[in-house]
Each structure stands twice: as C-alpha cells, then as structure tokens.
Amino acid sequence: MSVIETKELYKIYHDGESEIRAVDGVNISITKGEFTAIVGPSGSGKTTLLNLIGGLDYPTKGEVLVKDNDLGKMSDKERIYFRLNHIGFVFQAYNLIPVLSAEENVGFVMELQGKSAKERHQRAVSLLKEVGLEGRENNRPSKLSGGQQQRVAVARALASKPSFVLADEPTANLDSHATSSLLSTMEKLNEKEGMTFVFSTHDPRVMKRARRIIEIEDGKIIRDYTKEVEDQ
Amino acid sequence: MKKKISQLISISWRNIWRNKVRSGVVIAAVAIGMFAAIYASALATGMIKDKVKEGVEVETSFIQIHAQQFREDLDPSLTMHWSDQRQKSLFDIDGVDGVSPRYKMTAMASTAETGRGVEVLAVDPVLESNTTTIASMVSDGTWLDGSKKRNRIVIGKKLAEKLKVRLKSKVILSFQNQKGDIVGAAFRVVGIYNTTDSRFEEQFVYVKDLDIRRIASLDANNIHEVAIHIDNPEKLDEISSEVTQLFAKEEVLTWKKISPELGYSMEVSSFYMLIFVIVVLISLGFGIVNTMMMVVLERVREFGILMAIGMQRAKIFWMVILESVWLCLIGGVTGIVLSLVAILASQDGIDISSKAEGFEAMGYSTILRPYIDISELGLIVVLVILTGIFAAIVPAKKALKNNPCESIRTI
Ligand SMILES: Nc1ncnc2c1ncn2[C@@H]1O[C@H](COP(=O)(O)OP(=O)(O)O)[C@@H](O)[C@H]1O
Ligand SMILES: [Mg+2]
C-alpha cells in the first residue's frame, strides 16, 4: 500500500491571459520507508507539489490520497486534524515557534494531540537526542544555529508519529556542513524508525543522498528513478 | 479541554514578551488610561458623596415627618401632633439616634438696611444638635443653648453677608402666626454657621422653639416637622417603614424624597466610573486594534506553520485574542492598583479652594476626597478583558484568512 498517491494532479495559476501550470498532471506513488527527493530547478513546481501532497493547498484538478484518505474530501478542520496526526513538515527556514524552547517546540504537536506532559517530555528528549541536540532542550530557537533549528524541526516533524515527513528544501539555508549533517540525521531516522521522507531540493549534492529521485520540470515529472544500492 | 486552554494561556503569555517595547507601550497606555479614569471618577464620586453626606447630615437628616400637605403648602396651620410619648416611640426604634421636633416657617429677616425671605427652623437646641450636625458648623460664635436668654438666632454665613450683620447684631424676624396675623420680634445673632452649600446658608436660620412658641403663640403639641437621624444609612428603608407605621396619618419621607436631586446624584455617581472607564477603554481599544494588527501581520508565516503542523484555526484565533487580553489585563490591573494607591494616599482630602471658587456656590466642598466603590472593580476588570477580546477580533481573523501555504510563502 502506498503512503502517498497522487492521481492526475494539476495546479494551474492564471496570470492575466497566460496560465501557469505549476503542477501539470502528476501521478506518483510513494510507499512506506522511502527516502525520496523531488528535484528540479527553481520554479519547476516542487513547493506547489509538496503543498498539495501535504494538504496545505487545493489542487485545480486531481486527487491526493494519503493512506487511502482523499484529502480533497476533507473539510478545513478535518485536514488540519489529519495533518496533525499523519504528516510531519519541515520548511525551508523559520520553522519553530520563537517563544518555545527546543523541547517545547517538539512537544507542541504532541500537546495538540493531547499527549500527557510526561509522554511529551520523554519523547521530545529522546528525539532531540536522536537529531544530535542532547543538552540543547531548553534553548530557544534564537540560541540555535540554522542547522540546529532544522534538526529541531525534523524532531518536531517526527514527534506526532506521522505517516511521512515532507521537507521543502530543508537545506536551502544551510552551509554544506550543516546540510550534510541534517541529511545524515534524516537518513538515520529513515533507517532506524522506518520513517518515510519526501524532500525537495535543487542542490545536486542533496539529490545524491536520496534513494529515489523524482525530477520535475514545468510541473511535469520528467524522470523518476530509484538508485541501485551500490550507488549510495 | 482544560489542558488545551492552559497551553494557549502560557504560549500567549510568552508571545506578548517577544516585543517588549511594543507590549510595554500598550500596557502603559492601558495602565495610564485606567488610572486616569478611575482616579478622576473617584474624585467626582467623592465630591458627590461629600455633598450628599453634608446635605443629609446638616440639612435634611435621614427621615422627616410632616403633617400631610405641609410640604406643598407651607401653611403654618398644617401642624402635626407631638408629645413626649411620640418622641419616645421614635427613639425606641432600633437604629434611631436623633429626633428633633421643629417649627418651620417662612419669615422676613430684616435689619435697618435690608431684608430677605428666610426659612425659620425653631428647634430644641439639644435635640437638634443630636440630629443634625448644624451645631458643629457654627464657625463664628456659638450654637443656641438651653439658657433662659431669649430671642437668639443662628444664621448662615452667606445670609450674614447679605444682611450685613455680624455676631451680636440684631435681626428682626416677621412671620405669620397660625391665626394669620403678622408677628415679629428682634433676635440677636449668637452664631454664624458655615457649610459648603451657600444656598442653604442663605435660606435657613435657627432659633429656639421656646421663643417661637411664645412669639407666635404656638403650643408644644402641634409642630411642623420632625427630623430623624439614624446610625446606619444602610437601614434607611427599614427604619423609615417602621416610622411610617407609627405615623400613619402623617407624611414620612426619607432624604431621597426630600432632596431628590441629592438622591439622584448619588445614584448617578455610581455610573460615573463606568462611563469614564468605558470611554477610556473604547479609545484605547482603537490603539490596541492597531497594535494587534502589526503583531499579526509580522507573524503571518508563523501562523501558517502552526496551521500546517496541525493547530486548528480556532485555537490560533484564541491565542491572538489571549495575547491582546493579556496586554489589557496587565495594563488594567496596573492602572487599578495605581489608582487605589493614589486614592488611599489622598484620603485626607485635596484642597482645591484656591483654584475652584465657584464650587462652594454650587454646594460642593472644595476639599476633594476621592471615593471608590471596590465592588465596581470586578466589573472594570471584566470590561478590560472585553476590550482585549474585541480589539483583537479583526486582527485575529486577518491572521487566519489565508491558506497555510500562502502564509508560509510570505516572509
Ligand atoms: N500563488 C501563486 N500564484 C501564481 N503563480 C504561482 C503561485 N505559486 C507558485 N506559482 C508559480 O508556480 C510555479 C511553481 O512554483 P513553485 O512551486 O514555488 O516552484 P519551486 O518550489 O520548484 O521553486 C512558478 O512558476 C511560480 O511562479
Ligand atoms: Mg520552492
């Protein structure tokens, strides 16, 4: 069973006379445990596609199914609730709530889920340890580097035990060292916890770390391939 | 449910301290506004209360009894029956601590040079001084005493000025007796009283009942008015209904009926604070709307992320509302505390006589003693909270108007 499935997905913007096909008939299926990169130049439609998959945006046409649930049939409230329990998000930057500590940021979604303080604390601490931020639990985002902030965001994305994590250019604002370290963190969580990751990038170095690569251009998939194990 | 509210409360509390200067400005504005509104209204209320208190304690006393129609006609023949028994029956009522039977008549007070119409209150000096505080208002000379010396009079300062008389001067009082004849006698001024109500000072003169009985051939069993003092203003209605039972044939009135303008200003005074506070809160409200708008606009992206990771719009809405409520509440409570401190500090009274000469003429004291009804503070806090809520509704709605993806795109 696929975790994510899109069927004839379109997102068309109208700019006066001209129309922009940001997502143009995309069919993809992603199964549990994948480590997939959506790759393409700037303006190719990566963000739009991820937003549609994450239920943050409405397609012009087509369907998005997450574990066979049709996002298009949900009310706004149901979608938010669905995202809370099924989708983890990592954005390009400024992911975190500035007034909350690293631990509280990770615990936030669990609090929204109604988890007890004890459970939140335990899971937040262990996730922060997993992303290599042991000892930084009480730091607010402003006291963390960009790379550390992104790792907190990854920990938060996992906190709700989602079906998959969507990351839109998570390394775009990071230097190469932080980029590599963030990817290692994601890889480790993918392997250890079997978490499904879908991330976008236009950086070839990041692309190389993915197992499956979906290349898009002008909203269309031009290549979709899984690397051989020995390639990694 | 409770847990979720506490999450919102704590996160909104932390959010307001993100921009300490901006929040500080809002808090200070609310605090100053509330302070000004509460303190100013406490001054106004204090002024009215003093006026009412003096009006009641000096002039009317709490309850009066008259023959029916006497107050309307002021006909000296409309007397009520009086006896030691009746007096005792009044004193027997629990809470009555002063009873003063009076003759009351309109008279002409004249000197060699000039004359004025006055109201003569002929009283037993001791009973009167136990019923009203007029005796203690005598600033020049003495109150009437029980001595045998005849025809003494105590007049108001204002009247003394108008008649150009001083202590020991003679004043001729002429009035109609019960038969309709004009009678008159010379009285010597032994005391001049000074109240804050110059209209009263100009109108009322006090003489001894014995003198008036002799001059106007009245008797002790037929008087015009009984003034009653009670020990606790709260028991006014209760006591007055007991008096009414004893004096069923007569007209029994409380001070609120006798001086409706005093009773009215008392009732209105409790609204002053509310009106002041509401006006101030409304004007502050516009400023807060503006501030919350800024708060919200610079956090559009953050709200988008909150929605993306699973926070319902309604929750974000209430988070923003709570931020505004916090600002108002901190400011409001600070303002209330400041005004309470200022009110306590000025309990001895603020003397404004040098700046407000017209006040006394209108019957107001020139010593301001601010007064606050603590029970109204709860309502003020509620209004402050409501201001916070209403000021944030439009900004909070704006925060949630967009799709999360649109919000996240904005930096
Ligand atoms: N809200 C919008 N209105 C109009 N055009 C848009 C909007 N959002 C994205 N686009 C267009 O859609 C295309 C894809 O954009 P985007 O998904 O952001 O690409 P990428 O993330 O790959 O850089 C671009 O041409 C962009 O200009
Ligand atoms: Mg993009």
XYZ file of C-alpha atoms and ligand atoms in Angstrom:
671
model
C 0.000 0.000 0.000
C 1.294 3.427 -0.844
C 1.533 6.072 1.809
C 1.121 8.874 -0.711
C -0.611 8.677 -4.024
C -1.465 11.444 -6.455
C -3.811 10.920 -9.377
C -3.718 13.291 -12.354
C -2.780 16.162 -10.090
C -2.946 19.698 -11.523
C -2.384 23.116 -10.065
C -2.933 25.845 -12.602
C -2.481 29.528 -11.850
C -3.894 32.223 -14.074
C -1.822 35.309 -14.507
C -3.910 37.577 -16.709
C -4.009 35.933 -20.129
C -1.302 33.363 -19.503
C -1.721 30.274 -17.367
C 0.986 28.765 -15.240
C 0.874 25.012 -14.865
C 2.777 24.728 -11.588
C 1.791 21.077 -11.279
C 0.815 19.513 -14.537
C -0.707 16.037 -14.403
C 1.424 14.434 -11.748
C 0.975 10.772 -10.822
C 3.217 9.499 -8.085
C 3.043 6.772 -5.541
C 5.311 6.661 -2.536
C 5.471 3.674 -0.244
C 6.417 3.346 3.359
C 10.054 3.762 4.218
C 11.074 5.616 1.066
C 13.698 8.346 1.122
C 12.645 10.387 -1.872
C 13.850 13.666 -3.324
C 11.730 15.851 -5.582
C 14.290 17.580 -7.714
C 14.040 20.432 -10.156
C 15.182 23.943 -10.865
C 13.641 26.908 -9.157
C 10.098 27.465 -10.356
C 9.629 23.902 -11.521
C 6.755 23.287 -9.109
C 8.393 21.453 -6.198
C 6.851 23.585 -3.483
C 3.455 23.519 -5.126
C 3.543 19.749 -5.378
C 4.621 19.276 -1.768
C 1.925 21.690 -0.610
C -0.689 19.675 -2.460
C 0.581 16.407 -1.006
C 0.650 17.942 2.460
C -2.883 19.266 2.158
C -1.737 22.852 2.544
C -3.127 23.794 -0.857
C -6.020 22.745 -3.052
C -5.415 21.181 -6.470
C -7.109 22.561 -9.539
C -7.821 19.001 -10.539
C -6.901 15.516 -9.422
C -6.613 13.649 -6.168
C -4.186 13.298 -3.319
C -4.561 10.157 -1.239
C -2.697 9.692 1.999
C -3.057 6.129 3.216
C -6.155 5.967 1.014
C -7.694 9.061 2.592
C -8.734 11.580 -0.050
C -7.560 14.990 1.133
C -9.936 16.664 -1.302
C -12.944 15.300 0.557
C -11.938 16.774 3.883
C -13.159 19.995 5.455
C -10.591 22.559 6.516
C -10.827 21.391 10.122
C -10.509 17.736 9.176
C -7.444 18.494 7.090
C -5.701 20.276 9.938
C -6.512 17.386 12.218
C -5.319 14.937 9.580
C -2.052 16.803 9.145
C -1.535 16.808 12.875
C -1.675 13.019 13.016
C -0.322 11.952 9.626
C 2.081 14.483 8.168
C 5.269 15.936 9.553
C 6.507 19.179 7.998
C 9.920 20.735 7.694
C 10.080 24.052 5.877
C 12.963 25.895 4.398
C 13.567 28.072 7.460
C 11.941 29.672 10.497
C 10.033 26.526 11.274
C 9.967 26.946 15.007
C 7.894 28.933 17.455
C 10.360 31.532 18.717
C 8.998 31.715 22.258
C 9.231 27.996 22.900
C 12.351 26.041 23.805
C 13.595 23.221 21.568
C 11.867 20.680 23.771
C 8.632 22.664 23.835
C 8.692 23.058 20.073
C 8.992 19.308 19.683
C 6.369 18.762 22.367
C 3.977 21.272 20.830
C 2.368 18.939 18.310
C 2.081 16.230 20.939
C 0.349 18.752 23.161
C -2.053 19.449 20.298
C -2.623 15.713 20.122
C -3.447 15.717 23.818
C -0.461 13.717 24.988
C 0.457 13.894 28.653
C 3.287 16.098 29.865
C 5.307 13.066 30.837
C 4.953 11.428 27.460
C 5.803 14.683 25.702
C 8.891 15.187 27.746
C 10.160 11.670 27.225
C 9.603 11.638 23.506
C 10.913 15.176 22.939
C 14.095 14.461 24.847
C 14.717 11.204 23.008
C 14.003 12.753 19.602
C 16.307 15.686 20.310
C 18.963 13.183 21.257
C 18.397 11.346 18.002
C 18.880 14.520 15.983
C 22.038 15.267 17.928
C 20.789 18.053 20.147
C 21.190 16.483 23.532
C 21.686 19.214 26.092
C 20.005 21.882 23.976
C 16.476 21.032 25.118
C 15.962 24.331 26.902
C 17.389 26.574 24.212
C 15.041 28.820 22.331
C 15.419 28.841 18.523
C 17.313 32.139 18.614
C 20.037 30.377 20.611
C 20.446 27.657 17.972
C 22.232 27.739 14.626
C 20.276 27.401 11.392
C 21.293 23.753 11.088
C 20.325 23.031 14.675
C 16.972 24.724 14.146
C 16.312 22.496 11.146
C 17.174 19.443 13.198
C 14.693 20.559 15.862
C 12.160 20.920 13.045
C 12.896 17.347 11.957
C 12.444 16.147 15.529
C 9.151 18.017 15.718
C 8.013 16.537 12.426
C 8.534 13.080 13.878
C 7.046 13.859 17.276
C 3.452 13.271 16.246
C 4.377 9.835 14.805
C 3.233 10.828 11.325
C 2.853 8.585 8.277
C 5.534 10.563 6.457
C 7.618 13.705 6.620
C 7.531 16.397 3.920
C 10.504 18.712 3.748
C 10.536 21.560 1.246
C 14.151 22.490 0.548
C 15.149 21.860 4.159
C 18.803 22.553 3.453
C 18.436 25.641 1.269
C 19.567 27.983 4.021
C 22.341 25.791 5.375
C 26.051 25.622 4.669
C 27.461 22.371 3.310
C 28.476 21.008 6.677
C 25.063 21.623 8.224
C 23.419 20.276 5.075
C 25.306 17.057 5.314
C 24.617 16.691 8.991
C 20.880 17.313 8.528
C 20.736 14.709 5.772
C 22.549 12.218 7.958
C 20.016 12.818 10.659
C 17.168 12.240 8.230
C 18.817 9.110 6.858
C 19.302 7.732 10.323
C 15.647 8.299 11.228
C 14.620 6.774 7.920
C 16.643 3.678 8.624
C 16.073 3.331 12.343
C 12.422 4.292 12.584
C 11.419 3.450 9.038
C 10.096 6.965 8.632
C 9.109 7.928 5.104
C 10.790 11.140 3.934
C 9.886 13.209 0.891
C 12.032 16.278 0.418
C 12.626 18.733 -2.348
C 15.880 20.276 -3.440
C 17.613 21.870 -6.344
C 21.034 21.107 -4.911
C 22.773 18.190 -6.690
C 24.725 17.277 -3.520
C 21.487 16.819 -1.628
C 19.880 14.981 -4.502
C 22.694 12.410 -4.422
C 21.780 11.395 -0.902
C 18.257 10.351 -1.868
C 17.367 6.778 -2.740
C 14.561 7.682 -5.097
C 14.676 10.799 -7.233
C 11.698 12.370 -8.914
C 12.799 15.046 -11.335
C 10.252 17.651 -12.349
C 10.279 20.482 -14.791
C 7.456 22.907 -15.521
C 5.215 20.899 -13.251
C 5.755 17.627 -15.085
C 7.662 14.558 -13.953
C 10.482 14.061 -16.404
C 12.324 11.286 -14.615
C 11.526 9.037 -11.664
C 14.135 6.505 -10.661
C 15.442 4.577 -7.704
C 19.178 4.329 -7.310
C 20.878 0.996 -7.043
C 22.001 0.186 -3.530
C 25.666 0.240 -4.522
C 25.233 3.805 -5.851
C 24.869 5.172 -2.366
C -10.201 20.950 27.360
C -8.629 22.490 30.423
C -5.195 21.338 29.336
C -5.633 22.889 25.920
C -6.647 26.223 27.410
C -3.604 26.222 29.652
C -1.410 25.637 26.601
C -2.934 28.695 24.940
C -2.642 30.777 28.075
C 1.010 30.008 28.542
C 2.002 30.413 24.902
C 0.101 33.687 24.539
C 1.719 34.961 27.711
C 5.144 34.239 26.259
C 4.222 35.717 22.925
C 3.460 39.131 24.374
C 7.035 39.412 25.622
C 8.510 38.886 22.174
C 8.399 42.588 21.543
C 8.841 44.032 24.989
C 8.833 47.651 23.892
C 5.646 47.388 21.897
C 3.844 45.424 24.592
C 5.191 47.782 27.208
C 3.744 50.749 25.372
C 0.305 49.147 25.163
C 0.403 48.118 28.798
C 1.494 51.579 29.872
C -1.244 53.209 27.797
C -3.920 50.989 29.326
C -2.495 51.496 32.809
C -2.406 55.270 32.481
C -5.853 55.379 30.908
C -7.371 53.208 33.620
C -5.604 55.164 36.318
C -6.899 58.441 34.961
C -10.432 57.151 34.502
C -10.665 55.544 37.912
C -8.991 58.332 39.799
C -10.963 61.078 38.085
C -14.220 59.290 38.688
C -13.231 58.619 42.283
C -12.773 62.361 42.714
C -16.145 63.062 41.139
C -17.817 60.381 43.222
C -16.117 61.587 46.367
C -17.303 65.102 45.656
C -20.875 63.950 45.215
C -20.741 61.713 48.252
C -19.472 64.557 50.405
C -22.194 66.792 49.103
C -24.834 64.191 49.771
C -23.428 63.401 53.166
C -23.351 67.018 54.142
C -26.759 67.625 52.657
C -28.177 64.810 54.717
C -26.220 65.307 57.907
C -26.585 69.082 58.055
C -29.761 69.904 56.278
C -32.423 67.259 55.926
C -31.322 64.479 58.251
C -32.338 60.989 57.149
C -36.080 60.916 57.720
C -38.635 63.673 58.182
C -42.238 63.607 59.320
C -44.755 66.323 58.475
C -48.472 66.808 58.508
C -49.949 65.865 55.142
C -49.778 68.744 52.655
C -47.413 70.773 54.839
C -44.507 70.488 52.463
C -46.569 71.574 49.498
C -48.446 74.451 51.134
C -46.004 75.542 53.842
C -49.104 76.669 55.683
C -48.145 77.190 59.337
C -51.546 75.893 60.431
C -50.789 72.428 58.986
C -49.266 71.041 62.145
C -48.800 67.509 63.362
C -49.472 66.217 66.827
C -46.420 65.864 69.046
C -45.903 64.509 72.541
C -43.228 63.021 74.737
C -44.789 59.646 74.028
C -44.406 60.047 70.307
C -40.839 61.161 70.782
C -40.126 58.126 72.916
C -41.723 55.812 70.390
C -39.287 57.107 67.760
C -36.264 56.732 69.985
C -37.406 53.186 70.699
C -36.882 52.205 67.087
C -33.657 50.323 66.721
C -31.159 52.482 64.862
C -32.741 55.871 65.580
C -30.255 58.002 67.479
C -31.588 61.506 66.989
C -35.070 63.045 66.932
C -35.669 66.755 66.548
C -39.156 68.277 66.526
C -39.230 71.589 64.699
C -41.407 74.517 63.882
C -40.761 75.662 60.394
C -41.999 78.890 58.929
C -41.302 81.357 56.230
C -40.257 84.719 57.541
C -38.801 88.035 56.583
C -35.439 88.713 58.182
C -34.612 92.374 58.186
C -32.073 94.771 59.508
C -32.137 98.528 59.477
C -30.797 98.493 55.951
C -32.121 95.456 54.177
C -34.310 92.388 54.332
C -34.572 88.867 52.932
C -37.006 85.999 52.962
C -35.815 83.078 55.065
C -36.969 79.753 56.481
C -37.026 79.707 60.238
C -36.333 76.412 61.963
C -37.315 76.660 65.603
C -35.685 73.815 67.439
C -34.771 72.376 70.771
C -31.011 73.149 70.737
C -30.005 69.846 72.290
C -32.317 67.594 70.307
C -31.341 69.366 67.096
C -27.642 69.045 67.731
C -28.130 65.310 68.253
C -29.978 65.014 64.964
C -28.080 67.189 62.521
C -24.518 68.466 62.514
C -25.571 72.093 62.177
C -24.311 72.910 65.669
C -20.811 71.869 64.684
C -20.983 74.026 61.574
C -21.093 77.185 63.633
C -17.773 78.772 62.831
C -18.338 82.086 64.500
C -19.996 82.455 67.893
C -21.943 79.597 69.430
C -24.863 77.317 68.788
C -28.151 78.006 70.516
C -28.040 76.973 74.126
C -30.530 75.981 76.763
C -30.077 79.147 78.770
C -33.031 81.346 79.530
C -31.730 84.157 77.349
C -34.435 84.965 74.863
C -34.519 85.564 71.148
C -31.259 84.283 69.946
C -30.623 83.288 66.378
C -28.027 81.347 64.420
C -27.758 82.270 60.755
C -25.698 81.193 57.787
C -22.551 82.974 56.718
C -23.987 83.848 53.352
C -27.084 85.389 54.892
C -24.914 87.308 57.313
C -23.086 88.793 54.351
C -26.308 89.625 52.540
C -27.869 91.226 55.589
C -24.552 92.805 56.537
C -24.830 91.555 60.093
C -22.242 90.239 62.484
C -22.289 88.472 65.822
C -24.439 90.298 68.300
C -26.210 92.216 65.561
C -29.969 92.323 65.726
C -32.205 90.831 63.110
C -35.970 91.305 63.009
C -37.949 88.219 62.079
C -41.520 88.763 60.997
C -43.884 85.959 60.064
C -47.489 84.863 60.068
C -48.751 83.048 63.081
C -51.364 80.309 62.910
C -54.181 82.803 63.051
C -52.802 84.643 60.050
C -51.534 87.670 61.922
C -48.112 89.064 61.173
C -45.969 88.917 64.264
C -42.374 89.870 64.726
C -39.504 90.102 67.133
C -35.878 91.122 67.267
C -33.301 88.353 67.554
C -29.681 88.635 68.434
C -27.163 86.775 66.290
C -25.201 84.416 68.554
C -23.744 82.137 65.930
C -22.918 82.073 62.243
C -22.711 78.700 60.576
C -20.631 77.872 57.578
C -21.405 74.954 55.303
C -20.344 74.238 51.749
C -23.858 74.867 50.499
C -24.303 78.605 50.199
C -27.911 78.328 49.054
C -28.717 76.631 52.323
C -26.697 79.172 54.285
C -28.657 81.953 52.724
C -32.051 80.428 53.422
C -32.170 78.719 56.810
C -31.980 80.339 60.208
C -32.214 78.562 63.561
C -33.973 79.845 66.664
C -35.128 78.223 69.868
C -38.543 76.555 69.901
C -39.433 78.276 73.186
C -39.039 81.707 71.607
C -41.213 80.911 68.628
C -43.905 79.342 70.780
C -44.131 82.492 72.800
C -43.997 84.932 69.911
C -46.323 83.062 67.579
C -48.442 81.573 70.353
C -47.826 78.001 69.246
C -48.023 75.055 71.584
C -45.685 72.180 72.197
C -48.142 69.583 70.955
C -48.504 70.985 67.472
C -45.327 71.162 65.457
C -44.420 71.274 61.765
C -41.706 68.750 61.283
C -39.709 66.006 62.932
C -36.194 65.255 61.725
C -34.764 61.820 62.490
C -31.153 60.692 62.465
C -30.209 57.036 62.113
C -26.964 55.328 62.989
C -26.599 53.342 59.778
C -27.552 54.755 56.360
C -27.992 51.196 55.059
C -31.029 50.746 57.289
C -32.806 53.796 55.894
C -35.672 51.983 54.196
C -36.199 49.582 57.030
C -36.374 52.300 59.664
C -38.477 54.606 57.573
C -41.102 51.927 57.153
C -41.218 51.462 60.921
C -41.669 55.195 61.340
C -44.422 55.127 58.740
C -46.281 52.554 60.803
C -46.101 54.760 63.887
C -47.068 57.919 61.998
C -49.687 56.567 59.664
C -51.610 59.832 59.432
C -48.569 61.924 58.689
C -46.247 62.036 55.719
C -42.966 60.184 56.349
C -40.175 60.861 53.863
C -36.573 59.790 53.501
C -33.882 62.229 52.421
C -34.011 60.790 48.929
C -37.581 62.043 48.598
C -36.955 65.297 50.398
C -33.954 66.199 48.222
C -34.462 64.164 45.083
C -31.522 65.918 43.448
C -29.238 64.554 46.168
C -30.613 61.045 45.874
C -30.284 61.251 42.139
C -26.689 62.460 42.146
C -25.887 59.589 44.478
C -27.299 57.080 42.033
C -25.656 58.730 39.060
C -22.294 58.809 40.790
C -22.046 55.041 40.654
C -22.273 55.274 36.879
C -19.537 57.879 36.603
C -16.744 55.417 36.963
C -18.288 53.089 34.422
C -18.791 55.872 31.924
C -15.230 57.173 32.401
C -13.801 53.683 32.125
C -15.838 52.774 29.055
C -14.881 55.956 27.231
C -11.204 55.415 28.010
C -11.343 51.736 27.047
C -13.015 52.485 23.742
C -10.324 54.965 22.794
C -7.572 52.636 23.963
C -9.298 49.875 22.034
C -8.544 51.521 18.707
C -4.869 51.707 19.564
C -4.858 48.069 20.564
C -6.527 47.043 17.307
C -3.700 48.795 15.537
C -1.025 47.120 17.616
C -2.568 43.690 17.250
C -2.738 44.246 13.527
C 1.026 44.786 13.491
C 1.542 41.784 15.739
C -0.471 39.602 13.419
C 0.936 40.842 10.137
C 4.504 40.165 11.112
C 3.599 36.635 12.167
C 1.564 35.516 9.169
C 4.181 32.926 8.259
C 4.318 31.590 11.776
C 0.550 31.160 11.826
C 0.828 29.347 8.505
C 3.320 26.935 10.029
C 1.120 26.438 13.078
C -1.788 25.535 10.820
C 0.447 23.274 8.763
C 1.640 21.282 11.742
C -1.891 20.795 12.989
C -3.070 23.737 15.082
C -6.709 24.495 14.372
C -7.625 27.981 13.193
C -9.921 28.477 16.162
C -7.025 27.852 18.514
C -4.763 30.291 16.757
C -7.620 32.780 16.843
C -7.934 32.421 20.608
C -4.189 32.578 21.031
C -4.146 36.012 19.386
C -7.189 37.110 21.395
C -5.496 36.000 24.592
C -2.374 37.959 23.727
C -4.466 41.091 23.484
C -6.352 40.197 26.663
C -3.046 39.786 28.490
C -1.891 43.231 27.423
C -5.151 44.810 28.531
C -5.290 42.852 31.736
C -1.752 43.678 32.824
C -2.316 47.336 31.971
C -5.755 47.383 33.547
C -4.683 45.762 36.792
C -1.661 48.060 36.995
C -3.941 51.058 36.458
C -6.378 49.843 39.106
C -3.604 49.267 41.618
C -2.083 52.688 40.896
C -5.420 54.405 41.285
C -6.146 52.580 44.541
C -2.782 53.672 45.883
C -3.442 57.254 44.784
C -6.941 57.205 46.272
C -5.630 55.887 49.576
C -2.850 58.454 49.563
C -5.316 61.309 49.118
C -7.850 60.224 51.731
C -7.068 63.312 53.793
C -8.509 65.373 51.002
C -7.110 67.577 48.302
C -7.693 71.254 48.872
C -8.696 72.969 45.648
C -10.241 76.066 47.206
C -7.651 78.355 45.644
C -8.477 77.111 42.160
C -12.173 76.478 42.319
C -14.051 79.266 43.976
C -17.268 78.506 42.158
C -17.513 75.080 43.744
C -18.847 76.197 47.087
C -21.540 78.253 45.447
C -22.839 75.082 43.822
C -22.891 73.298 47.144
C -19.719 71.288 46.636
C -16.878 71.072 49.052
C -13.538 72.438 47.924
C -11.779 69.640 49.742
C -11.808 66.651 47.389
C -11.856 63.256 48.976
C -11.738 60.584 46.259
C -14.075 57.683 46.831
C -14.191 54.316 45.147
C -16.713 51.528 45.430
C -14.451 48.478 45.469
C -17.264 46.252 44.257
C -17.173 48.038 40.905
C -13.585 46.987 40.285
C -14.654 43.495 39.291
C -16.817 44.954 36.560
C -13.917 47.122 35.394
C -11.707 44.065 35.066
C -14.421 42.400 33.004
C -14.621 45.465 30.755
C -10.849 45.475 30.350
C -10.930 41.840 29.291
C -13.774 42.516 26.871
C -11.759 45.366 25.368
C -8.871 42.981 24.844
C -11.151 40.482 23.148
C -12.928 42.955 20.901
C -9.746 44.776 19.916
C -8.196 41.537 18.700
C -11.095 40.042 16.772
C -10.402 41.753 13.465
C -6.611 41.217 13.597
C -7.044 37.589 14.642
C -9.447 36.959 11.784
C -6.974 38.516 9.422
C -4.296 36.195 10.708
C -6.313 33.186 9.649
C -7.744 34.355 6.392
C -5.124 32.698 4.197
C -4.382 29.121 3.301
C -1.375 27.885 5.223
C 0.663 27.604 2.024
C 0.038 31.238 1.148
C 1.002 32.282 4.660
C 4.150 30.208 4.629
C 5.293 31.742 1.376
C 5.272 35.186 2.963
C 8.434 36.040 4.801
N 0.246 31.699 -5.772
C 0.759 31.667 -6.998
N 0.241 32.410 -7.989
C 0.748 32.362 -9.230
N 1.776 31.607 -9.584
C 2.355 30.827 -8.661
C 1.876 30.822 -7.313
N 2.622 29.955 -6.598
C 3.543 29.449 -7.454
N 3.363 29.974 -8.671
C 4.160 29.643 -9.865
O 4.154 28.257 -9.985
C 5.408 27.819 -10.434
C 5.969 26.799 -9.479
O 6.350 27.449 -8.310
P 6.972 26.675 -7.068
O 6.118 25.512 -6.757
O 7.214 27.630 -5.990
O 8.352 26.166 -7.663
P 9.660 25.681 -6.887
O 9.279 25.377 -5.478
O 10.099 24.485 -7.663
O 10.657 26.770 -6.987
C 6.279 29.056 -10.586
O 6.295 29.459 -11.928
C 5.592 30.062 -9.727
O 5.826 31.347 -10.231
Mg 10.109 26.076 -3.723
